PDB file of C-alpha atoms in Angstrom:
ATOM      1  CA  MET A1117      27.281  -2.998  14.099  1.00  0.00           C
ATOM      2  CA  ARG A1118      29.286  -0.344  11.005  1.00  0.00           C
ATOM      3  CA  ASP A1119      29.476  -3.402   9.190  1.00  0.00           C
ATOM      4  CA  LEU A1120      25.304  -5.287   9.161  1.00  0.00           C
ATOM      5  CA  ARG A1121      23.688  -1.870   8.294  1.00  0.00           C
ATOM      6  CA  SER A1122      26.812  -1.624   5.092  1.00  0.00           C
ATOM      7  CA  ARG A1123      25.907  -4.916   3.887  1.00  0.00           C
ATOM      8  CA  TRP A1124      22.305  -4.005   4.581  1.00  0.00           C
ATOM      9  CA  ARG A1125      21.835  -0.727   2.308  1.00  0.00           C
ATOM     10  CA  ILE A1126      23.759  -2.818   0.447  1.00  0.00           C
ATOM     11  CA  ALA A1127      21.613  -5.881   0.208  1.00  0.00           C
ATOM     12  CA  SER A1128      18.579  -3.068   0.253  1.00  0.00           C
ATOM     13  CA  ILE A1129      20.410  -0.598  -3.129  1.00  0.00           C
ATOM     14  CA  SER A1130      20.808  -4.420  -5.302  1.00  0.00           C
ATOM     15  CA  SER A1131      16.594  -5.105  -4.279  1.00  0.00           C
ATOM     16  CA  GLY A1132      15.077  -1.961  -5.762  1.00  0.00           C
ATOM     17  CA  TRP A1133      15.761   1.031  -3.094  1.00  0.00           C
ATOM     18  CA  ARG A1134      14.858   4.109  -4.977  1.00  0.00           C
ATOM     19  CA  PHE A1135      17.340   7.035  -3.432  1.00  0.00           C
ATOM     20  CA  PRO A1136      20.195   5.794  -1.986  1.00  0.00           C
ATOM     21  CA  SER A1137      21.097   8.741  -0.411  1.00  0.00           C
ATOM     22  CA  ASP A1138      17.710   8.905   2.077  1.00  0.00           C
ATOM     23  CA  TRP A1139      18.241   5.055   3.135  1.00  0.00           C
ATOM     24  CA  ALA A1140      20.448   5.533   6.170  1.00  0.00           C
ATOM     25  CA  VAL A1141      17.832   6.941   9.240  1.00  0.00           C
ATOM     26  CA  PRO A1142      18.473   6.853  12.397  1.00  0.00           C
ATOM     27  CA  GLU A1143      15.872   4.321  12.880  1.00  0.00           C
ATOM     28  CA  VAL A1144      18.051   1.745  10.848  1.00  0.00           C
ATOM     29  CA  ASP A1145      20.798   2.447  13.496  1.00  0.00           C
ATOM     30  CA  ALA A1146      18.337   1.233  15.963  1.00  0.00           C
ATOM     31  CA  VAL A1147      16.901  -1.365  14.323  1.00  0.00           C
ATOM     32  CA  CYS A1148      21.179  -3.002  13.674  1.00  0.00           C
ATOM     33  CA  ARG A1149      21.423  -2.281  18.288  1.00  0.00           C
ATOM     34  CA  ALA A1150      18.421  -4.632  18.384  1.00  0.00           C
ATOM     35  CA  VAL A1151      19.722  -7.453  16.010  1.00  0.00           C
ATOM     36  CA  LEU A1152      22.937  -7.466  17.720  1.00  0.00           C
ATOM     37  CA  CYS A1153      22.218  -6.777  21.215  1.00  0.00           C
ATOM     38  CA  GLY A1154      19.301  -8.441  21.573  1.00  0.00           C
ATOM     39  CA  GLY A1155      17.038  -5.942  22.024  1.00  0.00           C
ATOM     40  CA  ASP A1156      13.752  -4.867  21.112  1.00  0.00           C
ATOM     41  CA  VAL A1157      13.255  -6.301  16.662  1.00  0.00           C
ATOM     42  CA  ASP A1158       9.514  -6.135  15.589  1.00  0.00           C
ATOM     43  CA  GLY A1159      10.308  -2.172  17.982  1.00  0.00           C
ATOM     44  CA  ALA A1160      12.582  -1.280  16.668  1.00  0.00           C
ATOM     45  CA  LEU A1161      11.300  -2.056  13.123  1.00  0.00           C
ATOM     46  CA  GLY A1162       8.780  -0.122  13.963  1.00  0.00           C
ATOM     47  CA  GLY A1163      10.626   2.996  14.472  1.00  0.00           C
ATOM     48  CA  LEU A1164      12.034   2.416  10.648  1.00  0.00           C
ATOM     49  CA  GLY A1165       8.559   1.799   9.213  1.00  0.00           C
ATOM     50  CA  ARG A1166       7.654   5.034  10.846  1.00  0.00           C
ATOM     51  CA  SER A1167      10.838   7.198   9.353  1.00  0.00           C
ATOM     52  CA  ARG A1168      10.175   5.316   6.009  1.00  0.00           C
ATOM     53  CA  ALA A1169       6.811   6.278   5.294  1.00  0.00           C
ATOM     54  CA  TRP A1170       7.566  10.831   7.284  1.00  0.00           C
ATOM     55  CA  THR A1171      10.099  10.252   3.976  1.00  0.00           C
ATOM     56  CA  GLY A1172       7.371   8.983   1.338  1.00  0.00           C
ATOM     57  CA  ALA A1173       8.966   5.393   1.092  1.00  0.00           C
ATOM     58  CA  GLY A1174       6.425   3.214  -0.251  1.00  0.00           C
ATOM     59  CA  LEU A1175       5.323   0.030   1.972  1.00  0.00           C
ATOM     60  CA  ASP A1176       5.999  -1.970  -1.065  1.00  0.00           C
ATOM     61  CA  GLU A1177       9.594  -0.004  -0.808  1.00  0.00           C
ATOM     62  CA  THR A1178       9.562  -0.986   2.609  1.00  0.00           C
ATOM     63  CA  LEU A1179       8.745  -4.161   3.044  1.00  0.00           C
ATOM     64  CA  TYR A1180      11.822  -4.841   0.436  1.00  0.00           C
ATOM     65  CA  ASP A1181      14.050  -3.069   3.241  1.00  0.00           C
ATOM     66  CA  VAL A1182      13.183  -5.100   6.210  1.00  0.00           C
ATOM     67  CA  ALA A1183      13.906  -8.552   3.824  1.00  0.00           C
ATOM     68  CA  ALA A1184      17.306  -7.017   2.874  1.00  0.00           C
ATOM     69  CA  LEU A1185      17.855  -7.114   6.135  1.00  0.00           C
ATOM     70  CA  HIS A1186      16.941 -10.563   6.314  1.00  0.00           C
ATOM     71  CA  ALA A1187      18.740 -12.053   3.541  1.00  0.00           C
ATOM     72  CA  VAL A1188      22.002  -9.984   5.005  1.00  0.00           C
ATOM     73  CA  LEU A1189      21.435 -12.103   8.658  1.00  0.00           C
ATOM     74  CA  GLU A1190      20.656 -15.224   7.185  1.00  0.00           C
ATOM     75  CA  HIS A1191      23.466 -15.446   4.246  1.00  0.00           C
ATOM     76  CA  ASN A1192      26.779 -14.988   5.579  1.00  0.00           C
ATOM     77  CA  SER A1193      28.503 -13.731   2.529  1.00  0.00           C
ATOM     78  CA  ASP A1194      30.102 -10.575   0.612  1.00  0.00           C
ATOM     79  CA  GLY A1195      28.177 -10.857  -3.084  1.00  0.00           C
ATOM     80  CA  LEU A1196      25.276  -8.992  -3.794  1.00  0.00           C
ATOM     81  CA  ILE A1197      22.325 -10.773  -1.915  1.00  0.00           C
ATOM     82  CA  SER A1198      19.050 -10.065  -3.438  1.00  0.00           C
ATOM     83  CA  ALA A1199      15.974  -9.259  -0.634  1.00  0.00           C
ATOM     84  CA  ASP A1200      13.244 -11.894  -0.748  1.00  0.00           C
ATOM     85  CA  PRO A1201       9.873 -10.664   1.283  1.00  0.00           C
ATOM     86  CA  GLY A1202       8.627 -14.312   0.840  1.00  0.00           C
ATOM     87  CA  ALA A1203      10.993 -15.169   2.704  1.00  0.00           C
ATOM     88  CA  ALA A1204      11.701 -13.552   5.777  1.00  0.00           C
ATOM     89  CA  PRO A1205       9.523 -13.727   8.691  1.00  0.00           C
ATOM     90  CA  PHE A1206       6.133 -13.223   8.538  1.00  0.00           C
ATOM     91  CA  GLY A1207       7.175 -11.127  11.972  1.00  0.00           C
ATOM     92  CA  MET A1208       9.277  -8.176  10.950  1.00  0.00           C
ATOM     93  CA  LEU A1209       7.752  -7.535   8.181  1.00  0.00           C
ATOM     94  CA  ARG A1210       4.871  -6.836  10.030  1.00  0.00           C
ATOM     95  CA  ALA A1211       6.410  -5.249  12.832  1.00  0.00           C
ATOM     96  CA  ALA A1212       7.264  -2.298   9.726  1.00  0.00           C
ATOM     97  CA  ALA A1213       3.742  -2.820   7.974  1.00  0.00           C
ATOM     98  CA  VAL A1214       2.103  -1.849  11.093  1.00  0.00           C
ATOM     99  CA  GLY A1215       5.043   1.644  11.384  1.00  0.00           C
ATOM    100  CA  TRP A1216       4.612   2.580   8.306  1.00  0.00           C
ATOM    101  CA  ALA A1217       1.521   2.456   8.172  1.00  0.00           C
ATOM    102  CA  ASP A1218       1.234   4.689  11.783  1.00  0.00           C
ATOM    103  CA  LEU A1219       2.120   7.708   9.669  1.00  0.00           C
ATOM    104  CA  ALA A1220       1.522   6.855   5.844  1.00  0.00           C
ATOM    105  CA  GLY A1221      -1.695   9.849   6.547  1.00  0.00           C
ATOM    106  CA  GLU A1222       0.579  11.888   8.236  1.00  0.00           C
ATOM    107  CA  ALA A1223       2.743  12.273   5.930  1.00  0.00           C
ATOM    108  CA  PRO A1224       3.941  15.318   4.383  1.00  0.00           C
ATOM    109  CA  GLY A1225       1.781  16.522   1.243  1.00  0.00           C
ATOM    110  CA  SER A1226      -0.283  13.632   1.866  1.00  0.00           C
ATOM    111  CA  GLY A1227      -3.408  15.442   2.374  1.00  0.00           C
ATOM    112  CA  ALA A1228      -6.962  14.210   3.597  1.00  0.00           C
ATOM    113  CA  THR A1229      -5.815  10.484   4.361  1.00  0.00           C
ATOM    114  CA  GLU A1230      -7.296   7.854   6.075  1.00  0.00           C
ATOM    115  CA  SER A1231      -4.295   7.186   9.238  1.00  0.00           C
ATOM    116  CA  PHE A1232      -3.988   4.036   8.361  1.00  0.00           C
ATOM    117  CA  SER A1233      -4.132   2.840   4.961  1.00  0.00           C
ATOM    118  CA  GLY A1234      -2.983   6.077   3.968  1.00  0.00           C
ATOM    119  CA  LEU A1235      -5.851   5.923   1.432  1.00  0.00           C
ATOM    120  CA  ALA A1236      -8.254   9.313   1.355  1.00  0.00           C
ATOM    121  CA  THR A1237     -11.307   9.865   3.418  1.00  0.00           C
ATOM    122  CA  GLU A1238     -14.614   9.422   1.771  1.00  0.00           C
ATOM    123  CA  GLY A1239     -14.867  13.252   2.154  1.00  0.00           C
ATOM    124  CA  TYR A1240     -12.378  13.979   0.595  1.00  0.00           C
ATOM    125  CA  LEU A1241     -13.435  11.876  -3.050  1.00  0.00           C
ATOM    126  CA  ARG A1242     -16.771  13.474  -2.456  1.00  0.00           C
ATOM    127  CA  VAL A1243     -14.609  16.704  -3.044  1.00  0.00           C
ATOM    128  CA  ARG A1244     -13.674  14.721  -6.220  1.00  0.00           C
ATOM    129  CA  LEU A1245     -16.476  14.337  -6.928  1.00  0.00           C
ATOM    130  CA  GLY A1246     -17.732  17.670  -6.898  1.00  0.00           C
ATOM    131  CA  GLU A1247     -14.562  19.031  -9.466  1.00  0.00           C
ATOM    132  CA  VAL A1248     -14.396  15.850 -12.007  1.00  0.00           C
ATOM    133  CA  TYR A1249     -18.611  16.880 -13.003  1.00  0.00           C
ATOM    134  CA  ARG A1250     -17.586  19.882 -13.302  1.00  0.00           C
ATOM    135  CA  ARG A1251     -14.491  19.078 -15.276  1.00  0.00           C
ATOM    136  CA  VAL A1252     -16.949  16.242 -17.377  1.00  0.00           C
ATOM    137  CA  ALA A1253     -19.546  18.647 -18.275  1.00  0.00           C
ATOM    138  CA  ARG A1254     -16.414  20.722 -20.135  1.00  0.00           C
ATOM    139  CA  SER A1255     -14.484  17.595 -20.900  1.00  0.00           C
ATOM    140  CA  GLY A1256     -16.560  14.919 -22.432  1.00  0.00           C
ATOM    141  CA  SER A1257     -14.670  12.347 -20.883  1.00  0.00           C
ATOM    142  CA  GLU A1258     -15.347   9.344 -18.837  1.00  0.00           C
ATOM    143  CA  PRO A1259     -14.502   8.876 -15.986  1.00  0.00           C
ATOM    144  CA  VAL A1260     -15.700   5.586 -13.730  1.00  0.00           C
ATOM    145  CA  LEU A1261     -15.864   4.149 -10.278  1.00  0.00           C
ATOM    146  CA  LEU A1262     -12.936   1.570  -8.969  1.00  0.00           C
ATOM    147  CA  VAL A1263     -14.782  -0.668  -6.239  1.00  0.00           C
ATOM    148  CA  ILE A1264     -12.737  -3.566  -4.904  1.00  0.00           C
ATOM    149  CA  GLY A1265     -14.212  -5.039  -1.932  1.00  0.00           C
ATOM    150  CA  LEU A1266     -11.860  -7.980  -0.259  1.00  0.00           C
ATOM    151  CA  ASP A1267     -13.710 -10.222   2.185  1.00  0.00           C
ATOM    152  CA  LEU A1268     -13.027 -10.534   5.260  1.00  0.00           C
ATOM    153  CA  SER A1269     -15.181 -12.491   7.551  1.00  0.00           C
ATOM    154  CA  ARG A1270     -12.679 -15.267   8.483  1.00  0.00           C
ATOM    155  CA  VAL A1271      -9.986 -12.406   9.243  1.00  0.00           C
ATOM    156  CA  ASP A1272      -9.382 -11.434  12.714  1.00  0.00           C
ATOM    157  CA  SER A1273     -10.232  -7.833  14.206  1.00  0.00           C
ATOM    158  CA  TRP A1274      -6.812  -7.273  14.386  1.00  0.00           C
ATOM    159  CA  SER A1275      -5.587  -8.781  11.502  1.00  0.00           C
ATOM    160  CA  SER A1276      -7.952  -6.916   8.930  1.00  0.00           C
ATOM    161  CA  PRO A1277      -6.145  -3.303   9.082  1.00  0.00           C
ATOM    162  CA  MET A1278      -3.172  -4.496   7.453  1.00  0.00           C
ATOM    163  CA  ALA A1279      -5.045  -6.698   4.560  1.00  0.00           C
ATOM    164  CA  MET A1280      -6.292  -2.749   3.864  1.00  0.00           C
ATOM    165  CA  VAL A1281      -2.178  -1.474   4.444  1.00  0.00           C
ATOM    166  CA  LEU A1282      -2.020  -4.643   1.576  1.00  0.00           C
ATOM    167  CA  LEU A1283      -4.343  -3.614  -0.581  1.00  0.00           C
ATOM    168  CA  ALA A1284      -3.959   0.284  -1.004  1.00  0.00           C
ATOM    169  CA  ASP A1285       0.042   0.128  -1.440  1.00  0.00           C
ATOM    170  CA  VAL A1286      -1.657  -2.358  -4.236  1.00  0.00           C
ATOM    171  CA  LEU A1287      -3.423   0.588  -6.060  1.00  0.00           C
ATOM    172  CA  ARG A1288      -0.938   2.757  -5.726  1.00  0.00           C
ATOM    173  CA  ARG A1289       0.796   2.052  -7.853  1.00  0.00           C
ATOM    174  CA  VAL A1290      -1.346  -0.175 -10.454  1.00  0.00           C
ATOM    175  CA  PHE A1291      -2.658   3.448 -10.546  1.00  0.00           C
ATOM    176  CA  ASP A1292       0.133   6.263  -9.801  1.00  0.00           C
ATOM    177  CA  SER A1293      -1.441   8.427 -13.513  1.00  0.00           C
ATOM    178  CA  GLY A1294      -2.970  10.179 -10.507  1.00  0.00           C
ATOM    179  CA  GLU A1295      -6.440   9.048  -9.907  1.00  0.00           C
ATOM    180  CA  THR A1296      -8.112   9.269  -6.824  1.00  0.00           C
ATOM    181  CA  ALA A1297      -7.807   5.965  -4.303  1.00  0.00           C
ATOM    182  CA  ALA A1298     -10.174   5.731  -1.157  1.00  0.00           C
ATOM    183  CA  ALA A1299     -11.364   3.884   1.350  1.00  0.00           C
ATOM    184  CA  LEU A1300     -15.297   3.286   1.652  1.00  0.00           C
ATOM    185  CA  GLY A1301     -15.348   1.394   4.936  1.00  0.00           C
ATOM    186  CA  ARG A1302     -13.098  -1.508   6.804  1.00  0.00           C
ATOM    187  CA  SER A1303     -13.463  -3.902   3.763  1.00  0.00           C
ATOM    188  CA  THR A1304     -13.692  -1.604   0.306  1.00  0.00           C
ATOM    189  CA  ALA A1305     -11.315   0.218  -1.161  1.00  0.00           C
ATOM    190  CA  VAL A1306     -12.652   3.038  -4.089  1.00  0.00           C
ATOM    191  CA  VAL A1307     -10.708   4.837  -6.949  1.00  0.00           C
ATOM    192  CA  LEU A1308     -12.040   7.494  -9.434  1.00  0.00           C
ATOM    193  CA  ALA A1309     -10.302   6.749 -13.384  1.00  0.00           C
ATOM    194  CA  GLU A1310     -10.810   7.370 -16.226  1.00  0.00           C
ATOM    195  CA  ARG A1311     -11.855   4.885 -18.762  1.00  0.00           C
ATOM    196  CA  ASP A1312      -9.254   4.364 -21.372  1.00  0.00           C
ATOM    197  CA  THR A1313      -7.866   1.393 -23.840  1.00  0.00           C
ATOM    198  CA  GLY A1314      -5.373   0.509 -20.841  1.00  0.00           C
ATOM    199  CA  MET A1315      -8.733  -0.251 -17.961  1.00  0.00           C
ATOM    200  CA  GLU A1316      -8.956  -3.921 -18.781  1.00  0.00           C
ATOM    201  CA  TYR A1317      -5.487  -4.644 -18.250  1.00  0.00           C
ATOM    202  CA  ARG A1318      -5.244  -2.474 -15.358  1.00  0.00           C
ATOM    203  CA  VAL A1319      -8.023  -3.676 -13.155  1.00  0.00           C
ATOM    204  CA  SER A1320      -6.260  -7.203 -13.951  1.00  0.00           C
ATOM    205  CA  THR A1321      -3.131  -6.697 -11.965  1.00  0.00           C
ATOM    206  CA  LEU A1322      -5.124  -5.498  -9.295  1.00  0.00           C
ATOM    207  CA  ARG A1323      -6.648  -8.367  -8.663  1.00  0.00           C
ATOM    208  CA  ARG A1324      -3.115 -10.546  -9.607  1.00  0.00           C
ATOM    209  CA  GLU A1325      -1.591  -8.687  -7.203  1.00  0.00           C
ATOM    210  CA  ILE A1326      -4.132  -8.613  -4.816  1.00  0.00           C
ATOM    211  CA  GLY A1327      -4.087 -12.280  -4.539  1.00  0.00           C
ATOM    212  CA  ASP A1328      -0.220 -12.243  -4.089  1.00  0.00           C
ATOM    213  CA  ARG A1329       0.109 -10.372  -1.384  1.00  0.00           C
ATOM    214  CA  LEU A1330      -3.200 -11.104   0.595  1.00  0.00           C
ATOM    215  CA  ARG A1331      -2.294 -15.201  -0.110  1.00  0.00           C
ATOM    216  CA  GLY A1332       1.678 -13.958   1.694  1.00  0.00           C
ATOM    217  CA  ASP A1333      -0.198 -13.482   4.394  1.00  0.00           C
ATOM    218  CA  PRO A1334      -0.910 -16.794   6.064  1.00  0.00           C
ATOM    219  CA  GLN A1335      -3.668 -14.906   8.444  1.00  0.00           C
ATOM    220  CA  LEU A1336      -5.457 -13.055   5.190  1.00  0.00           C
ATOM    221  CA  VAL A1337      -5.714 -15.787   2.705  1.00  0.00           C
ATOM    222  CA  THR A1338      -9.092 -16.840   3.297  1.00  0.00           C
ATOM    223  CA  ALA A1339      -9.617 -13.004   1.723  1.00  0.00           C
ATOM    224  CA  ALA A1340      -7.205 -13.274  -0.911  1.00  0.00           C
ATOM    225  CA  ARG A1341      -9.758 -13.233  -3.861  1.00  0.00           C
ATOM    226  CA  PRO A1342     -10.934  -9.581  -3.693  1.00  0.00           C
ATOM    227  CA  GLU A1343     -14.185  -8.287  -5.931  1.00  0.00           C
ATOM    228  CA  VAL A1344     -12.998  -5.786  -8.831  1.00  0.00           C
ATOM    229  CA  ARG A1345     -16.172  -4.798 -10.445  1.00  0.00           C
ATOM    230  CA  TRP A1346     -16.971  -0.705 -11.402  1.00  0.00           C
ATOM    231  CA  TYR A1347     -19.639   1.730 -12.718  1.00  0.00           C
ATOM    232  CA  PRO A1348     -20.198   4.567 -15.558  1.00  0.00           C
ATOM    233  CA  LEU A1349     -20.633   7.800 -13.191  1.00  0.00           C
ATOM    234  CA  PRO A1350     -23.843   8.545 -12.875  1.00  0.00           C
ATOM    235  CA  GLU A1351     -26.147  11.512 -14.990  1.00  0.00           C
ATOM    236  CA  SER A1352     -25.148  13.907 -11.594  1.00  0.00           C
ATOM    237  CA  LEU A1353     -23.609  14.368  -8.255  1.00  0.00           C
ATOM    238  CA  SER A1354     -25.549  13.655  -6.069  1.00  0.00           C
ATOM    239  CA  ALA A1355     -26.458  10.854  -8.213  1.00  0.00           C
ATOM    240  CA  ALA A1356     -23.256   9.508  -7.307  1.00  0.00           C
ATOM    241  CA  HIS A1357     -22.899  10.194  -3.394  1.00  0.00           C
ATOM    242  CA  ASP A1358     -25.840   7.450  -3.814  1.00  0.00           C
ATOM    243  CA  LEU A1359     -23.674   5.469  -5.636  1.00  0.00           C
ATOM    244  CA  LEU A1360     -20.823   5.273  -2.679  1.00  0.00           C
ATOM    245  CA  HIS A1361     -24.025   4.894  -0.619  1.00  0.00           C
ATOM    246  CA  LEU A1362     -24.811   1.115  -2.150  1.00  0.00           C
ATOM    247  CA  VAL A1363     -20.961  -0.026  -3.026  1.00  0.00           C
ATOM    248  CA  ALA A1364     -20.617   0.758   0.992  1.00  0.00           C
ATOM    249  CA  GLY A1365     -23.461  -1.396   1.276  1.00  0.00           C
ATOM    250  CA  ARG A1366     -24.874   1.393   3.641  1.00  0.00           C
TER     251      ARG A1366
END
């Protein structure tokens, strides 16, 4: 077990694990035991995903960690091995992702977030809107509401929550400068952000990365063309609340 653990750690770090000192957790040993002894690997990976979320690792980093394990199992070599989530079995990635999502919203400092996607709740978004309107009155800034809709009409009810998990992870990486990303229902997310010269580039990046992530899951490929649009915030806070109802389809 020690050899597998060591090779997995090296592969994970070489593939981008940010803090080597945080990689070793008891759940890593549980995964190694399950792999070597024919145990419940998916269950162990779910536990690892929960542990990673609790310690603050993002979903993307967690999936690369699992891909590193798969690469080590596939290549019996002492050299450096590169992780490729696209080559890892979907079942392994899903087990870790579902485990990660279980605790992403409960991790220390997560605030008013949904327990599955880790995105802010609509209630918290309304609080942030009130703060933004008070600030705009003083600063004259130009906040916008970016709306991302997924077509989940041909996705089964079990798989559709995973689409929001993947979307949430992309939103956190593309909008990482203090913007508020929130969930509005099972297929819509919004980002409260400042309109600046980089907005069009970030929206383009968002479209591409969401499409890439969803196409990587055979159950979600039909949702891989998200609808992305943005609205300038209305004159009043009450009108902004009406806008939330409109974009959520209520």
